Amino acid sequence: MHKRINLLIFVALLILAGLYFVYSKINSAEQCAKAAGVWDEVEQTCERTLEQTIYENLAAGFPITMRYPETNKPVILDKQEKIGGGFYLRGHYQDLLQAAADGKEAVYERASLYLNISKMVLLTKAETGIIYFSAPFIVNTAGSGVYVYVGLFSYDLQSKNSQHLDSVFLGDRIREEKITLFDNMIRVDFLAHSKEQAMADYPNEPIEIYLQLVNLSASS
């Protein structure tokens, strides 16, 4: 009887030891980094994902400055907005085209930029000092166009600052854009308007494009 109890205790201790080993391996700084999480040294736990951390930092005290397509002029995205279940960072662009003269008002080019953080995709591992990520963004002008781009960005884990490195135009009023990483390339899937469709219709033509990633200093 005592031998059986001792055996059960021994087995239970082995199970507990195994569970502790597995738990400690999952909740280590190394495993947390591989899972794109943020390691809490005090609590010794893996907290938010890196995507969440980047979003929170960019949405709070470290707003990202993007380059407006075509002009490359800086636009600070310092507002947060939730649209259709997605989380966006928003900024306003304004460029003087013609100064006021002879009683005529000044003419401006105006637009709003929306960076879709909900569709952010990390391109390098979290262990490196600089993280690269890609995300779609929208340029909504005062006219009828809603132009969608895919952007390449860097994020410094130490300074918490981000840089807008490059942009590729996807289309006008496209929908359901999705970014997927393939080694040193990214694939972007989306729905565009077919030739038979009106621009007011929901697009139904599936498109996929591949973009080559060049000079990402952080290896994956």
Backbone as a ProteinNet text record, in pm:
[ID]
protein_1_A
[PRIMARY]
MHKRINLLIFVALLILAGLYFVYSKINSAEQCAKAAGVWDEVEQTCERTLEQTIYENLAAGFPITMRYPETNKPVILDKQEKIGGGFYLRGHYQDLLQAAADGKEAVYERASLYLNISKMVLLTKAETGIIYFSAPFIVNTAGSGVYVYVGLFSYDLQSKNSQHLDSVFLGDRIREEKITLFDNMIRVDFLAHSKEQAMADYPNEPIEIYLQLVNLSASS
[TERTIARY]
82.6	0	87.3	186	275.8	357.7	397.8	476.1	392.9	260.9	174.5	158.1	140.3	125.6	252.6	366.8	495.3	512.7	467.9	479.1	392	269.5	178.7	234.8	292.9	353.2	468.7	549.4	663.8	619.2	513.7	460.9	405	334	276.8	386.3	496.2	606.8	671.4	681.2	736.5	649.6	518.1	425.7	437.3	441.7	454.8	585.8	692.2	822.1	820.3	752.1	741.6	661.8	549.4	467.8	545.8	622.1	702.8	805.7	867.5	969.2	908	792.8	726.5	684.2	627	579.8	694.7	807.4	921.1	982.4	976.9	1030.9	945.3	812.6	722.6	733	742.4	746.8	890.7	974.5	1110.7	1127	1227.8	1250.4	1274.5	1347.3	1377.7	1252.1	1170.3	1048.1	949.8	948.1	859.2	896.2	1026.9	1072.5	1036.2	1050.3	1016.1	867.4	787.5	642.7	601	698.4	673.2	601.3	633.3	575.1	669.5	626.3	707.6	732.1	858.4	895.6	894.5	820.7	814.3	915.6	1027.3	1133.3	1088.1	1000.2	954.4	865.4	763.5	668	715.7	822.1	874.1	765.6	691	584.2	590.4	532.5	524.4	392.2	402.1	281.5	233.9	203.9	145.9	233.7	169.3	245.9	321.1	420.8	498.9	411.5	318.2	226.8	147.7	97.5	22.2	109.5	232.1	324.4	356	383.5	412.6	293	173.7	53.9	35	49.6	28.7	130.5	254.8	357.6	335	300.3	277.4	151.2	53.1	-73	-64.2	39.3	49.6	159	272.1	374.8	474.8	463	562.8	493.6	422.6	348.9	442.1	396.6	476.5	458	565	559.1	570.5	465.5	465.5	497.2	537.9	565.4	447.3	388.8	272.8	314.7	244.2	281	284.3	373.2	394.9	478.2	444.4	517	626.6	614	708.6	710	609.7	603.7	557.1	609.5	578	435	375.8	242.4	249.4	220.7	225	92.3	97.3	-22.8	-35.7	-112.8	-121.6	-262.7	-350.5	-486.7	-513.8	-601.8	-643.9	-789	-820.3	-957.2	-988.8	-1110.4	-1156.2	-1262.6	-1238.1	-1330.8	-1359.4	-1485.6	-1524.5	-1449.8	-1418.7	-1347.4	-1196.2	-1145.4	-1001.1	-949.3	-822.2	-759.8	-664.8	-682.6	-606.4	-536.7	-423.3	-360.1	-385.5	-426.2	-470.4	-392.4	-367.9	-304.5	-364	-347.1	-404.9	-293.9	-314.6	-218	-278	-198.6	-242.2	-123.6	-140.3	-32.4	-89.3	-22.9	-66.6	-31.6	-133.5	-112.8	-106.9	-188.2	-190.4	-225.7	-141.3	-163.7	-281.9	-342.9	-454.7	-405.4	-482.5	-443.9	-564.1	-567.4	-673.5	-812.6	-827.3	-957.1	-996.1	-910	-938.7	-874.5	-946	-895	-780.8	-700	-589.8	-644.4	-569	-608.5	-515.3	-574.7	-497.1	-528	-429.5	-453.1	-463.8	-576.2	-599.4	-630.3	-585.9	-614.4	-593.1	-650.7	-628	-561	-462.2	-393.2	-436.6	-468.1	-511.3	-420.1	-339.9	-252.1	-324.6	-347.2	-423.8	-333.1	-328.7	-244.3	-297.6	-427.7	-487.3	-432.4	-382.1	-330.1	-177.6	-114.8	31	88.3	197.7	268.2	415.3	468.3	610.1	694.2	803.7	890.5	1021.6	1054.2	1175.4	1143.1	1232.1	1209	1223.2	1164.7	1161.1	1293.6	1386.9	1512.2	1601.7	1582.5	1669.6	1635.7	1731.7	1709.7	1610.4	1611	1518.3	1422	1293	1189.9	1135.4	1119.9	1056.9	916.5	823	687.4	623.9	519.3	444.2	298.9	232.7	91.5	29.3	-97.8	-164.2	-205.9	-213.1	-266.2	-350	-438	-534.6	-508	-514.6	-511.2	-650.1	-720.7	-856.8	-852.9	-872.5	-863.9	-999.6	-999.6	-1126	-1214.2	-1158.4	-1236	-1299.6	-1316	-1384.6	-1289.3	-1159.6	-1064.4	-1036.6	-1025.3	-980	-866.4	-744.5	-629.5	-560.5	-536.9	-480.8	-337.8	-247.9	-106.8	-66.3	46.1	111.1	243.4	270.3	389	488.7	615.6	722.7	771	784.8	819	926	999.2	1091.2	1048.2	1081.8	1048	1166.6	1213.8	1328.2	1279	1320.6	1274.4	1321.5	1435.4	1489.6	1426.2	1429.9	1378.1	1226.7	1167.2	1022.6	978.3	1071.9	1038.8	1027.3	941.9	919.7	946.6	989.6	1015.2	939	885.9	817.6	923.1	950.6	1061.4	1020.3	903.4	865.6	715.6	660.8	518.1	500.2	397.5	359	207.9	165.6	24	-46.1	-162.1	-240.3	-359.5	-434	-548.2	-643.9	-745.8	-848	-967.8	-1003.5	-1118.6	-1114.5	-997.2	-985.4	-1032	-1053.9	-1102.4	-1026.7	-1038.2	-991	-842.5	-760.9	-617.1	-556.3	-467.9	-402.5	-256.8	-167.1	-23.3	29.7	109.7	169.7	318.2	398.9	544.7	588.6	672.2	731.9	882.2	958.3	1104	1141.2	1200.6	1242.5	1143.7	1019.5	915.4	788.3	703.4	570.1	466.9	361.2	250.1	133	71.3	-45.1	-164.6	-267	-392.4	-498.3	-582.3	-691	-795.6	-908.7	-1014.8	-1016.1	-1013.3	-1019.2	-1144.7	-1179	-1295.7	-1262.6	-1350.3	-1334.2	-1376.4	-1348.7	-1380.2	-1530.4	-1610.1	-1755.1	-1818.9	-1743.6	-1801	-1792.5	-1892.1	-1885.7	-1801.4	-1736.2	-1649.6	-1727.6	-1857.9	-1939.8	-1972.1	-1951.8	-1979.8	-1868.6	-1903.1	-1801.1	-1713.5	-1581.2	-1494.6	-1502.1	-1487.5	-1499.4	-1387.4	-1289.5	-1180.9	-1060	-1024.9	-909.8	-777.7	-690.5	-558.6	-452.9	-339.2	-225.5	-99.6	-18.6	108.4	218.5	340.5	456	555.2	605.3	699.3	829	940.4	1071.7	1116.3	1160.1	1214.3	1364.9	1414.9	1557.2	1618.1	1738.6	1819.3	1752.5	1687.5	1643.2	1760.9	1819.7	1944.6	1925.4	1804.5	1779.8	1744.6	1821.8	1796.5	1684.2	1610.2	1499.8	1546.6
-119.2	0	125.8	126.7	242.1	256.8	141.5	146.6	208.8	169.7	224.5	375.6	421.1	564.2	638.7	581.2	643.7	652.5	546	544.1	653.1	666	769.1	908.9	928.9	1058.5	1086.7	984.6	999.7	1034.4	964	992.2	1134.4	1174.7	1309	1414.4	1388.9	1484.2	1493.7	1378.4	1378.4	1460.4	1442.7	1517.6	1666.6	1703.9	1845.1	1903.5	1823.2	1868.8	1888.7	1794.7	1807	1929	1951.5	2069.1	2197.7	2199.7	2317.5	2343.3	2233.2	2246.8	2304.1	2248.5	2297.5	2442.4	2474.9	2611.2	2710.6	2670.7	2761.2	2780.1	2676.3	2689.4	2783.7	2770.5	2857.2	2999.5	3013.6	3146.8	3188.7	3183.3	3233	3348.4	3428.8	3544.3	3499.8	3386.5	3337.9	3294.3	3211.5	3164.2	3278.3	3372.4	3487.8	3569.6	3588.3	3663.5	3592.3	3459.3	3382.1	3389.9	3406.3	3418.5	3562.8	3651	3794.2	3857.6	3810.1	3868.3	3966.1	4021.8	4115.3	4055.5	4037.3	3969.4	4066.7	4031.2	4110.7	4053.3	4126.4	4077.8	4066	4154.5	4152.9	4033.5	4016.5	3907.2	3775.9	3783.5	3665.7	3597.3	3677.4	3625.5	3691	3622.6	3674.1	3747.5	3876.5	3958.4	3982.4	4105.6	4140.7	4098.4	4082.1	4053.4	4179.4	4160.4	4273.6	4366.1	4307.3	4389.9	4485.1	4432.5	4516.4	4626.9	4591	4688.2	4800.6	4763.2	4863.7	4955.6	4897.4	4979.5	5076.4	5024.8	5109.7	5223.5	5193.8	5297.9	5402.4	5356.1	5449.8	5531.8	5472.5	5542.4	5637.2	5621.6	5703.7	5809.3	5787.5	5892	5891.4	5795.5	5785.8	5774.7	5879.4	5871.8	5855.2	5780.1	5755.8	5869.7	5906	6005.2	5931.6	5942.9	5877.3	5977.5	5925	6008.6	5998.9	6114.3	6115.7	6070.6	5972.7	5925	6039.1	6028.5	6125.1	6244.5	6308.6	6428.7	6398.7	6285.7	6246.8	6344.1	6429.4	6522.9	6450.3	6489.3	6417.7	6440	6331.8	6336.9	6263.3	6331.3	6269.2	6201.1	6072.2	5997.5	5997.3	6090	6107.1	6086.4	6027.5	5998.2	5849	5798.2	5659.2	5653.2	5550.6	5536.8	5389.4	5349.7	5213.2	5216.9	5144.2	5143.2	4998.1	4960.8	4825.6	4713.9	4731.9	4629.4	4637.4	4725.3	4740.6	4862.4	4857	4967	5041.6	5174	5257.3	5369.8	5413.9	5538.6	5638.2	5760.7	5856.8	5987.4	6046.1	6177	6258.1	6389.2	6477.6	6542.2	6543.6	6601.5	6726.3	6830.9	6953.7	7018.5	7049.9	7111.2	7230.7	7344.2	7464.6	7454.9	7459.6	7453.8	7592.9	7682.8	7818.5	7915.2	8013.6	8111	8201.4	8253.6	8346.6	8473.9	8521	8643.3	8697.8	8829.9	8897.2	8859	8850.3	8818.8	8672.3	8588.2	8445.4	8371.8	8272.6	8194.4	8102.7	8067.5	7975	7837.3	7767.5	7633.3	7531.6	7431.1	7329.4	7190.4	7103	6959.9	6900.9	6836.1	6781	6632.6	6559.8	6416.4	6367	6251.4	6183.6	6050	6016	5888	5797.8	5673.2	5575	5452.7	5429.9	5312.7	5200.1	5088.9	4976.7	4887.8	4915.6	4839.3	4697.9	4678.4	4546.2	4445.1	4493.2	4403.6	4409.4	4456	4458.8	4316.5	4300	4171.7	4195.8	4126.1	4138.7	4066.9	4129.5	4073.6	4019.6	4054.2	4003.6	3964.8	3887.8	3837.4	3946.2	3918.5	4018.9	4031.9	3935.6	3943.8	4056.9	4099.3	4199.5	4338.9	4430.3	4566	4644.2	4621.2	4688.9	4585.4	4612	4524.4	4587.4	4505.9	4552.9	4495.3	4578.8	4528.8	4593.8	4528.8	4580.9	4595.5	4696.5	4719.3	4800.4	4775.5	4857.5	4992.9	5092.8	5221.8	5283.6	5373	5434.4	5584.1	5636.6	5780.5	5821.5	5893.4	5936.6	6085.9	6116.8	6255.4	6324.3	6452.6	6527.3	6489.7	6423.7	6380.2	6245.1	6168.7	6039.8	5923.6	5948.1	5838.5	5794.6	5662.6	5603.4	5509.1	5561	5490.3	5407.2	5280.7	5187.1	5150.3	5154.3	5121.5	5013.8	4949.3	4865.9	4933.7	4947.4	5018.6	4928.4	4966.3	4899.4	4994.5	4942.8	5026.1	4956.8	5037.8	4984.9	5036.4	4958.4	4997.3	4966.4	5068.1	5053.9	5014.3	4897.3	4847.4	4934.5	5001.2	5082.3	5221.3	5291	5428	5433.6	5321.6	5311.1	5399.9	5437.8	5518.1	5430.2	5472.8	5397.7	5486.4	5424.4	5497.7	5433.6	5517.9	5473.6	5466.1	5345.4	5324.4	5324.8	5268.5	5257.2	5231.7	5253.8	5231.8	5175.3	5092	5040.7	5057.8	5117	5141.7	5011.7	4985.9	4866	4896.9	5004.6	5036.5	5132.2	5169.9	5262	5182.2	5203.8	5140.2	4987.7	4932.4	4786.9	4743.6	4615	4563	4435.4	4402.3	4274.7	4248.9	4353.5	4335.4	4251.4	4161.5	4072.4	4056.4	4069.5	4059.9	3930.4	3857.9	3732.1	3734.7	3690.7	3687.8	3554.7	3559.4	3440.9	3464.5	3415.3	3431.1	3578.1	3612.4	3751.3	3825.5	3778.6	3843.8	3854.3	3948.4	3950.9	3940.7	3869.3	3854.2	3936	4011.7	4092.6	4045.2	3998.8	3958.6	4064.4	4091.7	4186.6	4168.9	4234.5	4234.8	4370.2	4368.1	4489.6	4486.9	4600.3	4606.5	4544.1	4459.6	4404.9	4509.4	4483	4579.6	4604.1	4503.7	4516.2	4589.5	4611.1	4668.8	4821.1	4879.9	5022.9	5040.3	5155.1	5178.9	5182.6	5207.6	5209.7	5069.1	4967.8	4829.6	4773.8	4669.1	4600.4	4520.7	4536.8	4467.6	4316.1	4246.4	4100.2	4026.6	4100	4034.5	4013.2	3885.8	3859.7	3888.6	3960.6	3996.6	3956.2	3910.2	3886.2	3942.6	4008.3	4061.1	4019.1	4009.7	3973.4	4088.9	4122.6	4233.5	4182.2	4216.8	4174.7	4263.9	4201.9	4277.2	4289.8	4411.9	4438	4508.3	4463.1	4532	4540.8	4433	4426.6	4377.2	4467.2	4435.2	4330.2	4318.2	4217.7	4086.1	3985.2	3856	3784.6	3702.3	3626.2	3490.3
0	0	0	89.9	99	-29	-86.1	-209.8	-322.6	-326.4	-429.9	-413.4	-287.4	-261.5	-300.8	-262.2	-296.2	-448	-518.9	-663.7	-725.6	-672.9	-724.1	-700.3	-582.1	-551.2	-646.2	-669.9	-759.1	-900.7	-948.6	-1082.7	-1089.3	-983.4	-979.9	-984.4	-911	-911.8	-1049.4	-1116.9	-1251.5	-1346.9	-1334.4	-1419.3	-1392.5	-1263.7	-1228.1	-1279.6	-1267.3	-1315.3	-1466.7	-1535.9	-1681	-1721	-1650.5	-1679.2	-1652.8	-1544.4	-1512.5	-1621.1	-1669.4	-1773.8	-1900.9	-1941.3	-2061.2	-2044.1	-1927.3	-1900.8	-1903.2	-1841.7	-1836.8	-1975.2	-2059.4	-2193.8	-2277.5	-2261.9	-2337.2	-2287	-2156.4	-2097.9	-2067.7	-2168.4	-2158	-2255.4	-2233	-2319.9	-2463.9	-2480.8	-2614.9	-2688.3	-2620.3	-2683.2	-2706.2	-2614.8	-2628.2	-2751.8	-2772.8	-2888.7	-3018.2	-3019	-3139	-3169.2	-3064.7	-3082.6	-3105.1	-3125.4	-3148.6	-3031	-2910.6	-2790.6	-2724.6	-2612.9	-2535.5	-2398.3	-2362.5	-2238.6	-2121.7	-2016.5	-1894.1	-1795.9	-1773.1	-1686	-1540.7	-1498.2	-1359.1	-1333.3	-1418.2	-1400.3	-1460.8	-1542.7	-1611.6	-1695.2	-1768.6	-1853.4	-1991.1	-2087.7	-2223.9	-2238.6	-2263.7	-2267.5	-2410.5	-2440.7	-2569.3	-2686.6	-2800.4	-2920.4	-2963.4	-3046.1	-3095.4	-3179.7	-3256.3	-3334.6	-3245.4	-3132.7	-3040.1	-2981.3	-2945.8	-2887.9	-2986.3	-3112.4	-3214	-3231.3	-3239.9	-3257.4	-3141.2	-3019.5	-2902.2	-2895.7	-2930.5	-2927.8	-3037.1	-3157.8	-3267.4	-3244.3	-3176.4	-3152.7	-3034	-2951.8	-2830.7	-2846.5	-2781.9	-2776.9	-2889.9	-2983.4	-3089.2	-3225.7	-3268.1	-3395.1	-3514.2	-3611.3	-3730.3	-3830.4	-3898.5	-4006.4	-4139.3	-4220.2	-4350.3	-4460.2	-4573.9	-4689.9	-4786.3	-4816.5	-4905.8	-5044.7	-5103.7	-5237.9	-5339.5	-5432.4	-5540.3	-5494.8	-5383	-5340.7	-5238.7	-5167	-5061.1	-4943.1	-4932.7	-4820.6	-4694.5	-4576.8	-4452.6	-4404.9	-4355.8	-4296	-4162.4	-4053.5	-3921	-3892.7	-3862.1	-3827.5	-3674.8	-3623.2	-3477.9	-3424.2	-3505.2	-3461.2	-3472.7	-3384.7	-3391	-3436.7	-3514.4	-3561.1	-3584.5	-3546.1	-3570	-3677.5	-3787.4	-3900.5	-3938.5	-3930.5	-3971.8	-3901.6	-3775.6	-3700.7	-3713.5	-3799.5	-3815.6	-3741.3	-3700.5	-3628.1	-3721.2	-3726.6	-3817.7	-3741.7	-3798	-3757.6	-3870.2	-3833.7	-3935.1	-3925.5	-4040.6	-4047.8	-4161.2	-4155	-4255.9	-4338.5	-4469.7	-4563.2	-4627.1	-4636	-4702.9	-4771.3	-4899.4	-4976.3	-5053.5	-5042.3	-5111.6	-5259.8	-5346.3	-5490	-5551.6	-5496.9	-5550.1	-5438.3	-5417.7	-5311.6	-5345	-5240.6	-5259.4	-5326.7	-5425.5	-5499.4	-5574.6	-5588.4	-5664.2	-5616	-5485.1	-5428.6	-5434.7	-5489.5	-5498.3	-5381.4	-5332	-5220.8	-5265.6	-5169.3	-5196.7	-5234.9	-5318.3	-5362.7	-5298.1	-5232.6	-5162.4	-5217.3	-5205.8	-5223.6	-5083.6	-5055.5	-4922.1	-4931.2	-4829.9	-4823.9	-4681.3	-4653	-4525.2	-4551	-4468.4	-4478.7	-4364.6	-4396.9	-4297.4	-4307.8	-4205.4	-4201.2	-4128.4	-4198.5	-4142.9	-4058.8	-3928.4	-3837.5	-3818	-3834.7	-3817	-3916.9	-4030.6	-4133.6	-4143	-4034.9	-4028.9	-4032.6	-4106.7	-4113	-4082.6	-3980.9	-3947.3	-4051.7	-4092.2	-4195.4	-4139.8	-4016.1	-3951.3	-3808.4	-3747.2	-3611.7	-3507.4	-3390.3	-3284.8	-3210	-3228.7	-3154.4	-3204.7	-3328.5	-3387.6	-3338.1	-3345.9	-3296.9	-3379.5	-3512.3	-3601.9	-3658.7	-3641.8	-3695.9	-3823.7	-3927.7	-4049.2	-4058.1	-4103	-4120.5	-4241.6	-4290.9	-4404.3	-4363.3	-4416.9	-4387.1	-4499.8	-4530.2	-4631.6	-4574.8	-4661.1	-4617.4	-4728.1	-4687.6	-4777.9	-4787	-4907	-4929.4	-4976.6	-4891.7	-4921.7	-4955.5	-5083.5	-5128.2	-5117.6	-5146.5	-5144.7	-5262.5	-5363.9	-5478.9	-5454.7	-5561.3	-5550.1	-5527.4	-5538.6	-5528.3	-5385.6	-5367.9	-5241.7	-5280	-5273.4	-5328.1	-5220.1	-5253.7	-5156.5	-5197	-5099.3	-5119.3	-5019.4	-5047.3	-4947.4	-4913.2	-4783.4	-4740	-4669	-4676.2	-4602.7	-4494.1	-4371.8	-4256.8	-4172	-4097.4	-3996.7	-3860.2	-3756.3	-3618.2	-3529.2	-3456.9	-3367.7	-3228.8	-3181.4	-3052.2	-2936.5	-2953	-2844.8	-2840.8	-2952.1	-2955.2	-2972.9	-3018.1	-3043.5	-3159.5	-3243.7	-3360.2	-3483.9	-3575.4	-3698.6	-3818.4	-3928.9	-4052.4	-4167.1	-4253.4	-4374.8	-4484.3	-4534.2	-4626.6	-4773.7	-4803.9	-4944.6	-4955.3	-5075.2	-5101.3	-5241.7	-5257.1	-5389	-5402.7	-5513.7	-5538.4	-5575.9	-5513.3	-5542.2	-5632.7	-5603.4	-5686.6	-5619.1	-5694.4	-5646.5	-5596.2	-5469.7	-5407.8	-5414.3	-5393.3	-5383.6	-5245	-5227.4	-5099.6	-5062	-4934.1	-4878.4	-4905	-4894.5	-4916.2	-4802.9	-4839.9	-4743.9	-4782.6	-4683.4	-4706.6	-4646.2	-4724.2	-4677.4	-4707.5	-4612.4	-4630.3	-4688.6	-4794.5	-4855.6	-4868.3	-4770.5	-4771.8	-4791.7	-4905.4	-4929.8	-5020.9	-5021.8	-5100.3	-5017	-5054.2	-4994.4	-5106.3	-5074.2	-5168.5	-5116.9	-5205.1	-5168.1	-5250.3	-5182.2	-5246.4	-5218.4	-5318.3	-5298.2	-5407.6	-5389.5	-5489.9	-5559.7	-5693.1	-5773.2	-5860.1	-5918.4	-6005.8	-6142	-6189.4	-6323.6	-6425.8	-6553.3	-6658.5	-6669.5	-6634	-6647.6	-6529.9	-6422.7	-6301.6	-6300	-6234	-6203.1	-6078.2	-6064.9	-5950.3	-5818.4	-5826.5	-5705.2	-5655.2	-5740.9	-5701.7	-5613.7	-5539.1	-5460.2	-5556.4	-5553.3	-5650.2	-5635.2	-5749.1	-5745.4	-5818.1	-5870.1	-5942.7	-5852.3	-5823.2	-5735.9	-5807.3	-5736.9	-5790.7	-5687.9	-5736.7	-5648	-5712.5	-5631.3	-5679.5	-5583.1	-5635.6	-5554.8	-5555.8	-5438.3	-5425	-5363.5	-5424.9	-5376	-5261.4	-5153.3	-5040	-5058	-5050.7	-5075.4	-4955	-4918	-4816.1	-4678.8	-4637.4	-4498.8	-4417.9	-4340.7	-4271.5	-4164.8	-4106.7	-4002.7	-4069.4	-4041.6	-4104.3	-4033.6	-4110.4	-4052.9	-4009.3
[MASK]
++++++++++++++++++++++++++++++++++++++++++++++++++++++++++++++++++++++++++++++++++++++++++++++++++++++++++++++++++++++++++++++++++++++++++++++++++++++++++++++++++++++++++++++++++++++++++++++++++++++++++++++++++++++++++++

